[in-house]
Short mmCIF file of C-alpha atoms in Angstrom, two decimals:
data_model
loop_
_atom_site.label_atom_id
_atom_site.label_comp_id
_atom_site.label_asym_id
_atom_site.label_seq_id
_atom_site.Cartn_x
_atom_site.Cartn_y
_atom_site.Cartn_z
CA UNK A 367 0.00 0.00 0.00
CA UNK A 368 2.82 2.41 0.91
CA UNK A 369 4.49 1.73 -2.47
CA UNK A 370 1.24 2.66 -4.26
CA UNK A 371 1.02 5.96 -2.38
CA UNK A 372 4.67 6.76 -3.10
CA UNK A 373 4.12 5.94 -6.78
CA UNK A 374 1.06 8.24 -6.98
CA UNK A 375 2.94 11.06 -5.22
CA UNK A 376 5.89 10.65 -7.59
CA UNK A 377 3.61 10.83 -10.63
CA UNK A 378 1.91 13.93 -9.24
CA UNK A 379 5.26 15.66 -8.67
CA UNK A 380 6.47 14.82 -12.17
CA UNK A 381 3.21 16.07 -13.67
CA UNK A 382 3.40 19.34 -11.73
CA UNK A 383 7.02 19.79 -12.78
CA UNK A 384 6.17 19.46 -16.47
CA UNK A 385 3.16 21.77 -16.24
CA UNK A 386 5.27 24.51 -14.61
CA UNK A 387 8.00 24.24 -17.25
CA UNK A 388 5.49 24.53 -20.09
CA UNK A 389 4.01 27.78 -18.82
CA UNK A 390 3.97 30.27 -21.69
CA UNK A 391 5.18 33.81 -21.07
CA UNK A 392 3.75 36.59 -23.19
CA UNK A 393 5.95 39.62 -22.57
CA UNK A 394 6.59 42.50 -24.91
CA UNK A 395 8.85 45.50 -24.79
CA UNK A 396 7.24 48.92 -24.82
CA UNK A 397 9.54 50.95 -27.05
CA UNK A 398 8.14 54.26 -25.77
CA UNK A 399 8.96 53.60 -22.12
CA UNK A 400 11.71 50.99 -22.49
CA UNK A 401 9.92 48.79 -19.95
CA UNK A 402 8.70 45.27 -20.23
CA UNK A 403 4.94 44.92 -20.31
CA UNK A 404 3.26 41.72 -19.29
CA UNK A 405 0.03 40.48 -20.83
CA UNK A 406 -2.71 40.50 -18.25
CA UNK A 407 -3.23 37.08 -16.77
CA UNK A 408 -5.95 37.60 -14.20
CA UNK A 409 -7.86 34.34 -14.31
CA UNK A 410 -11.18 35.83 -13.21
CA UNK A 411 -11.32 38.06 -16.28
CA UNK A 412 -9.92 35.75 -18.94
CA UNK A 413 -11.91 33.41 -21.08
CA UNK A 414 -10.62 31.26 -23.93
CA UNK A 415 -11.85 32.60 -27.24
CA UNK A 416 -10.96 32.43 -30.91
CA UNK A 417 -10.19 28.70 -30.82
CA UNK A 418 -8.64 28.72 -34.28
CA UNK A 419 -5.75 30.89 -33.12
CA UNK A 420 -5.99 29.72 -29.49
CA UNK A 421 -5.49 33.13 -27.94
CA UNK A 422 -6.96 34.44 -24.73
CA UNK A 423 -9.12 37.54 -24.87
CA UNK A 424 -10.07 39.71 -21.94
CA UNK A 425 -13.76 39.42 -21.24
CA UNK A 426 -15.35 41.54 -18.53
CA UNK A 427 -18.46 43.57 -17.84
CA UNK A 428 -16.76 46.48 -19.64
CA UNK A 429 -16.18 44.74 -22.95
CA UNK A 430 -18.42 41.67 -23.22
CA UNK A 431 -19.95 43.14 -26.34
CA UNK A 432 -16.59 43.42 -28.10
CA UNK A 433 -14.77 40.10 -28.34
CA UNK A 434 -12.00 41.70 -30.43
CA UNK A 435 -10.48 43.45 -27.39
CA UNK A 436 -7.28 41.65 -26.49
CA UNK A 437 -5.53 41.28 -23.17
CA UNK A 438 -3.99 44.40 -21.76
CA UNK A 439 -0.23 44.84 -21.81
CA UNK A 440 0.53 46.26 -18.39
CA UNK A 441 3.74 47.00 -16.52
CA UNK A 442 4.74 44.46 -13.92
CA UNK A 443 5.19 47.32 -11.46
CA UNK A 444 4.39 51.02 -11.21
CA UNK A 445 6.59 53.45 -13.16
CA UNK A 446 7.12 57.02 -11.91
CA UNK A 447 9.32 59.41 -13.92
CA UNK A 448 9.83 63.03 -15.07
CA UNK A 449 7.61 64.34 -12.30
CA UNK A 450 5.88 67.69 -12.56
CA UNK A 451 3.78 67.12 -9.44
CA UNK A 452 4.63 66.74 -5.75
CA UNK A 453 3.94 63.08 -5.00
CA UNK A 454 4.05 63.70 -1.25
CA UNK A 455 0.81 65.62 -1.77
CA UNK A 456 -0.64 63.29 -4.41
CA UNK A 457 -0.01 60.06 -2.52
CA UNK A 458 -2.83 59.28 -0.13
CA UNK A 459 -6.34 57.91 0.28
CA UNK A 460 -8.82 59.83 -1.91
CA UNK A 461 -12.59 60.00 -2.28
CA UNK A 462 -15.14 62.08 -4.16
CA UNK A 463 -17.56 61.82 -1.22
CA UNK A 464 -16.02 62.37 2.24
CA UNK A 465 -19.31 61.21 3.81
CA UNK A 466 -19.37 57.97 1.82
CA UNK A 467 -18.78 54.53 3.33
CA UNK A 468 -15.32 54.10 1.81
CA UNK A 469 -12.62 55.84 -0.19
CA UNK A 470 -12.31 55.59 -3.97
CA UNK A 471 -8.62 54.80 -4.24
CA UNK A 472 -5.30 54.83 -2.43
CA UNK A 473 -2.42 56.23 -4.49
CA UNK A 474 1.01 55.02 -3.37
CA UNK A 475 4.42 54.72 -4.99
CA UNK A 476 3.64 51.04 -5.62
CA UNK A 477 0.04 51.03 -6.87
CA UNK A 478 -3.25 52.73 -7.60
CA UNK A 479 -5.32 50.70 -5.15
CA UNK A 480 -9.06 50.59 -5.90
CA UNK A 481 -10.78 50.33 -2.52
CA UNK A 482 -14.07 48.73 -3.57
CA UNK A 483 -12.81 46.32 -6.20
CA UNK A 484 -13.82 42.72 -6.78
CA UNK A 485 -10.49 40.93 -6.52
CA UNK A 486 -7.02 42.41 -6.12
CA UNK A 487 -7.47 46.18 -6.12
CA UNK A 488 -3.76 47.04 -6.52
CA UNK A 489 -3.31 48.30 -10.08
CA UNK A 490 0.06 49.24 -11.56
CA UNK A 491 0.25 52.68 -13.10
CA UNK A 492 2.59 54.99 -14.99
CA UNK A 493 2.99 58.55 -13.73
CA UNK A 494 4.92 60.57 -16.30
CA UNK A 495 5.14 64.31 -15.63
CA UNK A 496 1.52 64.93 -14.60
CA UNK A 497 -0.04 62.23 -16.80
CA UNK A 498 -1.32 59.10 -15.10
CA UNK A 499 -2.18 55.81 -16.82
CA UNK A 500 -3.84 53.19 -14.62
CA UNK A 501 -3.77 49.58 -15.83
CA UNK A 502 -6.92 47.89 -14.52
CA UNK A 503 -7.41 44.19 -15.16
CA UNK A 504 -9.76 44.81 -18.07
CA UNK A 505 -9.20 48.38 -19.29
CA UNK A 506 -6.75 51.27 -19.20
CA UNK A 507 -7.69 54.67 -17.79
CA UNK A 508 -5.70 57.79 -18.64
CA UNK A 509 -5.82 61.15 -16.95
CA UNK A 510 -3.96 64.37 -16.21
CA UNK A 511 -3.33 65.41 -12.62
CA UNK A 512 -4.07 69.13 -12.77
CA UNK A 513 -3.42 69.88 -9.10
CA UNK A 514 -2.58 68.22 -5.84
CA UNK A 515 -2.27 69.66 -2.38
CA UNK A 516 -2.66 68.27 1.13
CA UNK A 517 -6.49 68.23 0.92
CA UNK A 518 -7.50 67.90 -2.77
CA UNK A 519 -6.43 66.07 -5.88
CA UNK A 520 -7.84 67.08 -9.27
CA UNK A 521 -7.66 64.67 -12.20
CA UNK A 522 -9.08 65.19 -15.69
CA UNK A 523 -9.83 61.63 -16.81
CA UNK A 524 -9.75 61.10 -20.59
CA UNK A 525 -13.26 59.69 -20.91
CA UNK A 526 -14.98 62.35 -18.77
CA UNK A 527 -15.95 65.88 -19.72
CA UNK A 528 -15.40 67.38 -16.29
CA UNK A 529 -12.35 67.34 -14.06
CA UNK A 530 -12.82 65.08 -11.01
CA UNK A 531 -12.05 66.58 -7.61
CA UNK A 532 -11.03 64.18 -4.87
CA UNK A 533 -10.59 65.01 -1.20
CA UNK A 534 -8.55 63.19 1.42
CA UNK A 535 -10.58 60.42 2.96
CA UNK A 536 -11.22 61.07 6.67
CA UNK A 537 -9.60 58.24 8.57
#
């Protein structure tokens, strides 16, 4: 009986070893930034599609009607460079509604953390001068940080007509 168990364990270890070695990496180099971008691999948002070419497409509530949207190339970590803003004032916990139940996001040197997010809320971002690009799991949001001080942060998001004013979340 012990030999059977050892044999099964050995087969399981060999199988796991082969499956780890065959893992495909899909990295590309962003020529504009000189950084390596990694294709999004969040399992909750991926669904196998286009079986002829066997490529994974990002499917989420934001793009279920457009199966041609491919996975997002996103940096493996946040990139901050050529700053035109004071990050000591921009970093913090921000909300549009100080009386609301929770903050909107927490901006740190490591991530743009979405507070009420289904799954891992820590999103990598690029902050270049005063332009911010946030790499969500299923879409990219771009904006311009127009001002930041100890109490307010103003961002003009690309897809919105009006500038969004955030205030520090009362802790």
